[in-house]
Short mmCIF file of C-alpha atoms in Angstrom, two decimals:
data_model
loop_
_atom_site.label_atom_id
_atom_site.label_comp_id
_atom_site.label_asym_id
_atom_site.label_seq_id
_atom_site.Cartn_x
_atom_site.Cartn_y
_atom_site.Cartn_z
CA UNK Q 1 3.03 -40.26 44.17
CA UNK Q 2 -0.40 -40.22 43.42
CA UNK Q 3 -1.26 -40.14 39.45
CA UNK Q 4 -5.04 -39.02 40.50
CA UNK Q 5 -5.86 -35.42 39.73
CA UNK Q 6 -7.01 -33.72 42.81
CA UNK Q 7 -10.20 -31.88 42.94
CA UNK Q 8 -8.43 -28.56 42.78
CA UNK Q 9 -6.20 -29.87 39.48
CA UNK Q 10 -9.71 -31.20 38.06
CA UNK Q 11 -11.17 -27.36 38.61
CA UNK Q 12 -7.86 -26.07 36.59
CA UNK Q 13 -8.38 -28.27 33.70
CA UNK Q 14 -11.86 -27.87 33.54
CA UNK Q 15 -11.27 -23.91 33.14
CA UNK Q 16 -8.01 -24.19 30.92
CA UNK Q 17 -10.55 -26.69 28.45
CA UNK Q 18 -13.31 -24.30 28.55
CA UNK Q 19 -10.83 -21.15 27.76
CA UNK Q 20 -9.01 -23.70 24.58
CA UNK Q 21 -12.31 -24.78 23.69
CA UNK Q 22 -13.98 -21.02 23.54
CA UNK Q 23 -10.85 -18.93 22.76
CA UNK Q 24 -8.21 -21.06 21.02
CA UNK Q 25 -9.91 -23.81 18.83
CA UNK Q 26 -12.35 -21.66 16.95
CA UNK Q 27 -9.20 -20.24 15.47
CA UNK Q 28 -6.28 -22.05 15.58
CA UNK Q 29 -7.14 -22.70 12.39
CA UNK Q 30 -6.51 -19.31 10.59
CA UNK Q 31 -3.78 -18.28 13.18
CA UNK Q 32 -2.00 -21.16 11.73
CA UNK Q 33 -2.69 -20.47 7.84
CA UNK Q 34 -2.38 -16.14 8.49
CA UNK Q 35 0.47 -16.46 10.74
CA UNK Q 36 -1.29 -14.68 13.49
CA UNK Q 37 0.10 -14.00 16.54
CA UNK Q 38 -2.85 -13.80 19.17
CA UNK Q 39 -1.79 -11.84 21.31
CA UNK Q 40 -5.55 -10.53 22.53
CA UNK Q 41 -5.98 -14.49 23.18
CA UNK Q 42 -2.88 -13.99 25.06
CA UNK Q 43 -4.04 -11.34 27.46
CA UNK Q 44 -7.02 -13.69 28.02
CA UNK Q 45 -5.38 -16.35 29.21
CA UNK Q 46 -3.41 -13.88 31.42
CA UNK Q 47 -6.85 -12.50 32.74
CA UNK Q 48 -7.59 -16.63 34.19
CA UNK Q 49 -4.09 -16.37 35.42
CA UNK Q 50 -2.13 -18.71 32.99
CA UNK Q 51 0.51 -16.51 32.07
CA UNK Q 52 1.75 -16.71 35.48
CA UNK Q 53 1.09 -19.96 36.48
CA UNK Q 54 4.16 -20.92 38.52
CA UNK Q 55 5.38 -17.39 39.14
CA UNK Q 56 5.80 -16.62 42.75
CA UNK Q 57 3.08 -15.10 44.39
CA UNK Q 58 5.59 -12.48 46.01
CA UNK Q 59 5.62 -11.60 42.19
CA UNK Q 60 2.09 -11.24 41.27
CA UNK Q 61 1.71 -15.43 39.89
CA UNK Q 62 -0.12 -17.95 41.05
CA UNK Q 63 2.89 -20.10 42.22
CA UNK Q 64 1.53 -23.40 40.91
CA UNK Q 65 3.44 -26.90 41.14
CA UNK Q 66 5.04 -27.60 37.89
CA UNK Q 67 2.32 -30.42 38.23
CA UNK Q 68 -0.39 -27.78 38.58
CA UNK Q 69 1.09 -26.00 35.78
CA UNK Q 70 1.08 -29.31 33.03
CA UNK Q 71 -2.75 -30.12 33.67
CA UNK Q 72 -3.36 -26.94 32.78
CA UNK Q 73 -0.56 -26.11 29.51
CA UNK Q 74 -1.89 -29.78 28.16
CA UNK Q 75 -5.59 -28.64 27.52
CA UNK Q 76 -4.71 -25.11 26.15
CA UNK Q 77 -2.54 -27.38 23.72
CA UNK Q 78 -5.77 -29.19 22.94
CA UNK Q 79 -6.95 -25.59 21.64
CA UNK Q 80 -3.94 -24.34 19.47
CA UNK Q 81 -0.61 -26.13 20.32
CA UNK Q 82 1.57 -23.35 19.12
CA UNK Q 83 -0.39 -20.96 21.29
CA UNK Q 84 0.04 -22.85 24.14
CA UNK Q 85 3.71 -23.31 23.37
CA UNK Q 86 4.41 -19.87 23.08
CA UNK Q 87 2.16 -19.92 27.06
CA UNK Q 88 4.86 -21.96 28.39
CA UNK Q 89 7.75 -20.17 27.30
CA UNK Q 90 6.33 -16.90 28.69
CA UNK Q 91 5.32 -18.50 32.34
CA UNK Q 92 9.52 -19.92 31.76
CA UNK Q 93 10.17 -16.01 31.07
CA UNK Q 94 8.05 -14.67 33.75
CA UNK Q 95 8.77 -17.25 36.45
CA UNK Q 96 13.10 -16.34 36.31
CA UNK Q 97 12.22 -12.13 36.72
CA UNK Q 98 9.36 -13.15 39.79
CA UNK Q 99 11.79 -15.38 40.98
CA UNK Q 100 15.62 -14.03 40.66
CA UNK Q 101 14.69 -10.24 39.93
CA UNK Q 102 15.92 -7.75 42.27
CA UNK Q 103 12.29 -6.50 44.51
CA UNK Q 104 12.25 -2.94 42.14
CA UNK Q 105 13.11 -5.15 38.44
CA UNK Q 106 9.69 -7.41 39.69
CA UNK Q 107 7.86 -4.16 40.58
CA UNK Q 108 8.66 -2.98 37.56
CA UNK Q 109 7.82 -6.07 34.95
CA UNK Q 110 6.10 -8.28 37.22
CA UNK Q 111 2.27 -6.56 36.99
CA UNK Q 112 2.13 -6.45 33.55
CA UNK Q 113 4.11 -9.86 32.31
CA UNK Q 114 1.60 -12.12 34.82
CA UNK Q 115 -1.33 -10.58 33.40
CA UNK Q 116 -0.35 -11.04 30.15
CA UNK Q 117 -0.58 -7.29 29.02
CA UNK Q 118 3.45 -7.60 28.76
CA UNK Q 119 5.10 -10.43 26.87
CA UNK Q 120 8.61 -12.19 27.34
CA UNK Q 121 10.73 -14.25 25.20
CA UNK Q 122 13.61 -16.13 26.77
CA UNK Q 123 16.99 -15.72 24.54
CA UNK Q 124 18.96 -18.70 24.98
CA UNK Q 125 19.96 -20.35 21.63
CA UNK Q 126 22.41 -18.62 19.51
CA UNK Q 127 23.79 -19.34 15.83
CA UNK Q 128 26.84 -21.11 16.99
CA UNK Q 129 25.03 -22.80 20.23
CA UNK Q 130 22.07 -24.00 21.03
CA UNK Q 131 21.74 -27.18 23.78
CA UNK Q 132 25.30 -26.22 24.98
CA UNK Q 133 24.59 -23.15 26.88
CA UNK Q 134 27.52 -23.07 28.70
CA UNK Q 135 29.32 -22.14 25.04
CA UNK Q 136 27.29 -18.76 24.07
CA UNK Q 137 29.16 -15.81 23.04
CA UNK Q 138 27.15 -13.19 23.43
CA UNK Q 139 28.55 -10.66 25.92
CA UNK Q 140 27.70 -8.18 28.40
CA UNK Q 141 30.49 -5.58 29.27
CA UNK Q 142 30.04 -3.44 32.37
CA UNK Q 143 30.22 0.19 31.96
CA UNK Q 144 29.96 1.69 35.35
CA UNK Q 145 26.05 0.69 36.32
CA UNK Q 146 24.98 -0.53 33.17
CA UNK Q 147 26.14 -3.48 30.93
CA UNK Q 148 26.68 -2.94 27.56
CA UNK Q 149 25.84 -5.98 25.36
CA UNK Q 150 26.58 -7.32 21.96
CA UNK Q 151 26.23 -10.39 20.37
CA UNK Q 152 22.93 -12.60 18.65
CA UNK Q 153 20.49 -15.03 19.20
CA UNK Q 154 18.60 -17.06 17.19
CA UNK Q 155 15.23 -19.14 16.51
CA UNK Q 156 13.68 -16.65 19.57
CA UNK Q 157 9.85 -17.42 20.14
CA UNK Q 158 7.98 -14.14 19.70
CA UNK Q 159 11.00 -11.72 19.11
CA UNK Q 160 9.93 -8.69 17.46
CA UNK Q 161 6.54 -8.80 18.95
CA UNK Q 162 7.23 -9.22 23.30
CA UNK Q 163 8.58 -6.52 25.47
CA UNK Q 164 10.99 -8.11 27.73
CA UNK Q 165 13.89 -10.42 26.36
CA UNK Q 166 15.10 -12.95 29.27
CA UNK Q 167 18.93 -12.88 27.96
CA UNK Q 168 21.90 -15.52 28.79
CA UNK Q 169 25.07 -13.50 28.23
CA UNK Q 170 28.56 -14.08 28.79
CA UNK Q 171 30.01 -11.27 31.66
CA UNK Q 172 32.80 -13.30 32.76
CA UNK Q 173 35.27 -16.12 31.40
CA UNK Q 174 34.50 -18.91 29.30
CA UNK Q 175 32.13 -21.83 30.65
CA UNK Q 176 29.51 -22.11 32.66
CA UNK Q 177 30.95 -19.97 35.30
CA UNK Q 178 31.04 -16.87 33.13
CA UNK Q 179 26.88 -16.70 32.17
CA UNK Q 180 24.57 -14.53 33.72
CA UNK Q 181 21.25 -14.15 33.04
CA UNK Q 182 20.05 -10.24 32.54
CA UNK Q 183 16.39 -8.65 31.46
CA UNK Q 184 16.64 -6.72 28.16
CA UNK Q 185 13.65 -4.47 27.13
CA UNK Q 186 12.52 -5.43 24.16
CA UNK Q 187 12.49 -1.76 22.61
CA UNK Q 188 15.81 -1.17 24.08
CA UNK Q 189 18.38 1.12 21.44
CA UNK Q 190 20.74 -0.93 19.55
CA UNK Q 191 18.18 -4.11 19.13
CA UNK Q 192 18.11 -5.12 15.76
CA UNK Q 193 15.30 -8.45 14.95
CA UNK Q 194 15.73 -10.20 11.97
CA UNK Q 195 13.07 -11.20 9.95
CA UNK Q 196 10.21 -13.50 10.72
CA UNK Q 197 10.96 -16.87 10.05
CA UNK Q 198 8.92 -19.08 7.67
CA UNK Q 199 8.40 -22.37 9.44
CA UNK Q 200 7.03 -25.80 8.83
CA UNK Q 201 4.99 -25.51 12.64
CA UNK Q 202 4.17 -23.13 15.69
CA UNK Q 203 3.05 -20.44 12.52
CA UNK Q 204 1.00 -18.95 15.80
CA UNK Q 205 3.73 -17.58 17.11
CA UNK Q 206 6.73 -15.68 15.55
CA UNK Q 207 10.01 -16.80 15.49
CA UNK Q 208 12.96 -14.55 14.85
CA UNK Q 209 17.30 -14.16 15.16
CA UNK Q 210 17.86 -11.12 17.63
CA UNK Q 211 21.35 -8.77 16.93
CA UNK Q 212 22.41 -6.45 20.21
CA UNK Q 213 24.69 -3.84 18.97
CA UNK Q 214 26.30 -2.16 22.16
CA UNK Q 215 23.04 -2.08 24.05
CA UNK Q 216 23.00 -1.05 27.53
CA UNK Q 217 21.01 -1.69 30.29
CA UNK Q 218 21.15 -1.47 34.16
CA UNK Q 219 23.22 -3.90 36.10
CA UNK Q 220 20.45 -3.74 38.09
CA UNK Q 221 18.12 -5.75 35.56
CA UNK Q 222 20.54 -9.09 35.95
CA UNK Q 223 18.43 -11.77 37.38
CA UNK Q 224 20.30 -13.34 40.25
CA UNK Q 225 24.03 -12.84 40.84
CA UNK Q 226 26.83 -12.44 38.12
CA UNK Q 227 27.53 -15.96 37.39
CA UNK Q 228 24.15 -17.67 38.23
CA UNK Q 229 23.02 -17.21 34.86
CA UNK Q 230 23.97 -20.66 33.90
CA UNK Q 231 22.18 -22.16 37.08
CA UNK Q 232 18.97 -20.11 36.34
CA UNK Q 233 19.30 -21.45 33.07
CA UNK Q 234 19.40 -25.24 33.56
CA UNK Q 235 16.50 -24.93 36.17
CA UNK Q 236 14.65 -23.30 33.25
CA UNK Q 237 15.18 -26.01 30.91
CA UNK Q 238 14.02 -28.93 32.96
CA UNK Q 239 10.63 -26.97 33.77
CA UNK Q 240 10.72 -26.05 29.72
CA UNK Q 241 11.41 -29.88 28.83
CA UNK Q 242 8.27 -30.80 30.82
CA UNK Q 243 6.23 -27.79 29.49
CA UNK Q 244 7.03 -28.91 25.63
CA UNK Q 245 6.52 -32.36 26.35
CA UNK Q 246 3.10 -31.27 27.98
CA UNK Q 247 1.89 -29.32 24.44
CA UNK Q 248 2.79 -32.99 22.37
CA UNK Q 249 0.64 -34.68 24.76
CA UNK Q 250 -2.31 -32.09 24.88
CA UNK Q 251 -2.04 -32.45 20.72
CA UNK Q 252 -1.62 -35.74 20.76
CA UNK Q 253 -4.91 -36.58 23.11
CA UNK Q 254 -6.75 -33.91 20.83
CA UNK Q 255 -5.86 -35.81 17.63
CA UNK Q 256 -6.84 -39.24 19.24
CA UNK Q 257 -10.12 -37.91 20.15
CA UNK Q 258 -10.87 -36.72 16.91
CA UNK Q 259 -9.30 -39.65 15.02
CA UNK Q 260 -11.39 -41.98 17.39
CA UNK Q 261 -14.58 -40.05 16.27
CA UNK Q 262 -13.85 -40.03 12.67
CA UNK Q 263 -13.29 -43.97 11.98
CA UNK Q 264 -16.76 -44.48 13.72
CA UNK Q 265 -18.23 -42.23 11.40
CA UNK Q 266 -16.15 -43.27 8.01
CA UNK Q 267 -17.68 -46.48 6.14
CA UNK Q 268 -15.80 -48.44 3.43
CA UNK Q 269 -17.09 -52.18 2.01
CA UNK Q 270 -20.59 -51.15 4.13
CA UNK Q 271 -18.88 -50.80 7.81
CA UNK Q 272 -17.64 -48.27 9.59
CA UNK Q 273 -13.96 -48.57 9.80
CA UNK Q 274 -13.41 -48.43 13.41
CA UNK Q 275 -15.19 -52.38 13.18
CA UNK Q 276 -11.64 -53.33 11.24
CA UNK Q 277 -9.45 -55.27 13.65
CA UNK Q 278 -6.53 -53.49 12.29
CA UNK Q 279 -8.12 -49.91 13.40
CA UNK Q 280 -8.97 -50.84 16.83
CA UNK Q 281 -5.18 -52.19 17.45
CA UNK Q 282 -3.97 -48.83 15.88
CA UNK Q 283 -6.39 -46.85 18.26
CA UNK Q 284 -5.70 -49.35 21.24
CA UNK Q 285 -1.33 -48.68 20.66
CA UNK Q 286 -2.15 -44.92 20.54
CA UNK Q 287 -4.18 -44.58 23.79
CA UNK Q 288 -1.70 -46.93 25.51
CA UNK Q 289 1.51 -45.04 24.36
CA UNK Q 290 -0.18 -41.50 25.32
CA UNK Q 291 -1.03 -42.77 28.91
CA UNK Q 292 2.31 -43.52 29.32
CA UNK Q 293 3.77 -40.43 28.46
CA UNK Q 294 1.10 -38.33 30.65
CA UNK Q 295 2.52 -40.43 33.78
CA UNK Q 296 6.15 -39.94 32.88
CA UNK Q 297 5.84 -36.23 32.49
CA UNK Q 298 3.56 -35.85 35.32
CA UNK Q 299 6.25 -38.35 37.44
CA UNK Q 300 9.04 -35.71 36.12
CA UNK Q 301 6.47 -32.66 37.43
CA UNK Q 302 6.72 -34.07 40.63
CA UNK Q 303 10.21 -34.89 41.04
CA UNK Q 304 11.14 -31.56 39.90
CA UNK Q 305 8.20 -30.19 42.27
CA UNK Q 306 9.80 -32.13 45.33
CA UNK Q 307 13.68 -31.40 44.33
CA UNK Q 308 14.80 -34.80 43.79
CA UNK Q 309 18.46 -35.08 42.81
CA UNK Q 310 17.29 -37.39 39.66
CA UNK Q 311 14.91 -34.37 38.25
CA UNK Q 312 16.79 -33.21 35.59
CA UNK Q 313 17.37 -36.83 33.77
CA UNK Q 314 13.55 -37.32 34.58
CA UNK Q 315 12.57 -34.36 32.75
CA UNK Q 316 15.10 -35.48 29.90
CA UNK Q 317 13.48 -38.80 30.09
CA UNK Q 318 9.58 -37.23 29.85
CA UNK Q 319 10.35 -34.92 27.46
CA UNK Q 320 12.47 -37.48 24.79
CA UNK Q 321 9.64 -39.66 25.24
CA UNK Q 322 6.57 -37.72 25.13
CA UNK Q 323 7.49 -35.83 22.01
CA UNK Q 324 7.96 -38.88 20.31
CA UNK Q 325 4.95 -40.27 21.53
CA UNK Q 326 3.12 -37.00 20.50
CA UNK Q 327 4.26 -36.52 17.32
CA UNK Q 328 3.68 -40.16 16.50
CA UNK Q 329 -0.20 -40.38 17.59
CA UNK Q 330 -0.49 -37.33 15.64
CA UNK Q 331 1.00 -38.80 12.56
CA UNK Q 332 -1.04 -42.30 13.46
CA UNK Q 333 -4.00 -39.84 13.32
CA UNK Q 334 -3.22 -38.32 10.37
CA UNK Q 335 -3.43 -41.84 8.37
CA UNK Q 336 -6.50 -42.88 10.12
CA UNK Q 337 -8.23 -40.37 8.43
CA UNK Q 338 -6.62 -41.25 4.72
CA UNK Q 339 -6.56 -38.52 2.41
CA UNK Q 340 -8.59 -36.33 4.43
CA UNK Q 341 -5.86 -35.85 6.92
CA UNK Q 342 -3.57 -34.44 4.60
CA UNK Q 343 -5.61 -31.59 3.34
CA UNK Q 344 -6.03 -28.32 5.51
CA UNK Q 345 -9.86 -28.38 5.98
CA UNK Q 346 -8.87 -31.18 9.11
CA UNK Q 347 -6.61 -30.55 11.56
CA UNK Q 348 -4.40 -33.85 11.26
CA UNK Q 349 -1.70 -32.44 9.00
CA UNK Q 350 -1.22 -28.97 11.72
CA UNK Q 351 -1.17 -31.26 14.41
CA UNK Q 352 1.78 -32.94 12.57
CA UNK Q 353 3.63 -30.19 11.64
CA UNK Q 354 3.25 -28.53 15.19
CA UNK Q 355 4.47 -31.51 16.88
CA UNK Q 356 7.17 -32.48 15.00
CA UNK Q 357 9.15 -29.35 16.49
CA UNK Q 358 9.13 -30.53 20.04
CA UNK Q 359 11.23 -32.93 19.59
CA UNK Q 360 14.10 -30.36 18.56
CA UNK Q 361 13.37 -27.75 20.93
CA UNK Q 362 14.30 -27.88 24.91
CA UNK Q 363 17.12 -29.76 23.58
CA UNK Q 364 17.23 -32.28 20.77
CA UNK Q 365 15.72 -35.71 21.73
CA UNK Q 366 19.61 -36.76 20.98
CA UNK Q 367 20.56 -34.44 23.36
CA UNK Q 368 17.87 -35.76 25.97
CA UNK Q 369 19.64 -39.42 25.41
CA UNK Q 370 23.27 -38.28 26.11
CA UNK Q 371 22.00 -36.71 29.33
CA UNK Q 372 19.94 -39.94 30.63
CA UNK Q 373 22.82 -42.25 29.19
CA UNK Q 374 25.70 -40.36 31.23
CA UNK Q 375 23.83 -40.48 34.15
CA UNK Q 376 22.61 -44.06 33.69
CA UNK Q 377 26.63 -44.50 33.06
CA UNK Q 378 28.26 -42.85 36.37
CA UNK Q 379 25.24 -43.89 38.44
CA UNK Q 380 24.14 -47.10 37.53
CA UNK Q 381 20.18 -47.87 36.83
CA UNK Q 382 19.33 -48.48 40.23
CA UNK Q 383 20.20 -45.33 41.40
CA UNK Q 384 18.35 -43.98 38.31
CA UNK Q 385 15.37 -45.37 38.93
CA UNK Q 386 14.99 -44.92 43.17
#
């Protein structure tokens, strides 16, 4: 593998910087403190093609490498991380209907949700289940051609405000084996969304429990067979553990930069305290633990690019790494700048807060251990680490 950035990858994150640094930093700001969901910001983005970066191209997207995809999510991050965020979880949306929707469901969804000028939320977690998918309970009952669903979900990025809902339902027994995976408008009768959530982070973007009440919608709207729901749902995660892992790291760099720029400008006992010893080994373990966790995600990228069997405990590994990482050269950042950094007029203390939810989401970071630890346990390290 080759951790350069080709001159094509170079060209995508010199366009995703300019689009965070025209469109997304001005106001990530006030998004953050008004709650404001930018969705105009959204369509955008969706105009330069990032809300269908890794969508196939038989659907309208750009079909990107998940490689492609993380140079790109890690500078809009640099802009507004919870924007960005809420970016990835769309493309994770948008790349399942391009990718397992029946030809008339993508000709249907497809236009709109690449551009941007439709949004999707994908409806995984539920009150009683979150990391263990294969436990949900919400159900879809077939009726003849339609399914008829009941059941909730919870903590659902942009509910309430995006028009198609990316549901894992139960249609069949218990386990794994019994999930499919089926497109829900977001309007649809019988939808009930709970109110928005008031959170410590990712204020950008709305958060919300959905409640299906004997909803129905075509069998014709499942994504892939009845069954492959689960399947559909795993691949999602490892591309979603590298996507979240991607935001920490865009933060993090965009905290380092501007922590690195205020200690040359702050002076106390008549020098500027980036000339203290102690500073320069803080900055020095900040830039070294960030590196790393660019190369590990961008390693995982490529191993889920290239199928390797060991993908999905790489992309555990990148992301239980690289949110720690991130939220910890945030918080590093935050005491560089004292006092300062824990006021809103700087951007330390969002940085903070925005990071610190990566390392729940995607799958706890505890979660992310027992996954690398049972492989490391029936495998052996060497096998691991080929």
């Amino acid at each position: 593998m080759d951790f350069s950035l080709s001159e094509d990858q170079q060209a995508f994150a010199a366009s995703a910087r300019a689009f965070a640094d025209g469109a997304l930093a001005p106001h990530a700001a006030a998004w953050d403190a008004d709650a404001i969901f930018a969705k105009d910001a959204l369509r955008a983005a969706g105009e330069l093609g990032f809300m269908g970066m890794y969508t196939p191209e038989s659907a309208g997207g750009l079909g990107m490498s998940r490689r492609d995809a993380s140079v790109i999510v890690e500078e809009l991050a640099r802009g507004c991380t919870a924007t960005a965020a809420f970016v990835t979880i769309h493309n994770m949306a948008t790349y399942m209907v391009g990718k397992y929707g029946s030809p008339s469901l993508v000709e249907q969804w497809c236009p709109e949700l690449v551009t941007g000028q439709k949004l999707a939320s994908y409806c995984l977690t539920e009150p009683g289940s979150g990391s263990d998918a294969a436990s949900l309970r919400t159900t879809a009952t077939r009726e003849g051609d339609d399914y008829i669903i009941n059941g909730s979900k919870a903590f659902i990025s942009g509910a309430g405000d995006t028009d198609a809902l990316v549901v894992m339902l139960r249609t069949g027994g218990e386990g794994a084996r019994g999930i499919s995976t089926v497109l829900v408008p977001g309007d649809a009768p019988g939808i009930t969304y709970g109110k928005k959530e008031e959170k410590m982070g990712w204020n950008a973007q709305p958060t919300r429990a959905i409640a299906f009440d004997n909803v129905r919608v075509p069998v014709s709207n499942r994504l892939g067979d009845e069954g492959q729901g689960f399947a559909i749902t795993m691949e999602g995660l490892d591309g979603g553990r590298i996507n979240i892992a991607t935001c920490s790291i865009g933060t993090a760099q965009k905290a380092l930069e501007e922590a690195t720029a205020y200690v040359q400008e702050r002076r106390q006992f008549d020098t500027a305290i980036a000339d203290f010893q102690a500073t320069q080994f803080k900055l020095a373990d900040m830039l070294t633990s960030l590196v790393a966790a660019r190369q590990m995600v961008r390693l995982a990228a490529y191993k889920l690019d290239t199928k390797d069997p060991q993908a999905t405990t790489y992309c555990a590994m990148a992301k239980r790494f690289a949110t720690d990482v991130g939220f910890e050269v945030c918080n590093d950042a935050l005491q560089l700048f004292g006092g300062y950094g824990y006021i809103r007029e700087y951007p330390m203390e969002r940085h903070v807060r925005d990071t610190r939810v990566h390392q729940i989401l995607e799958g706890t970071n505890e979660i992310m251990r027992v996954i690398v630890s049972r492989k490391l346990l029936m495998e052996g390290a060497l096998e691991v680490i080929k």
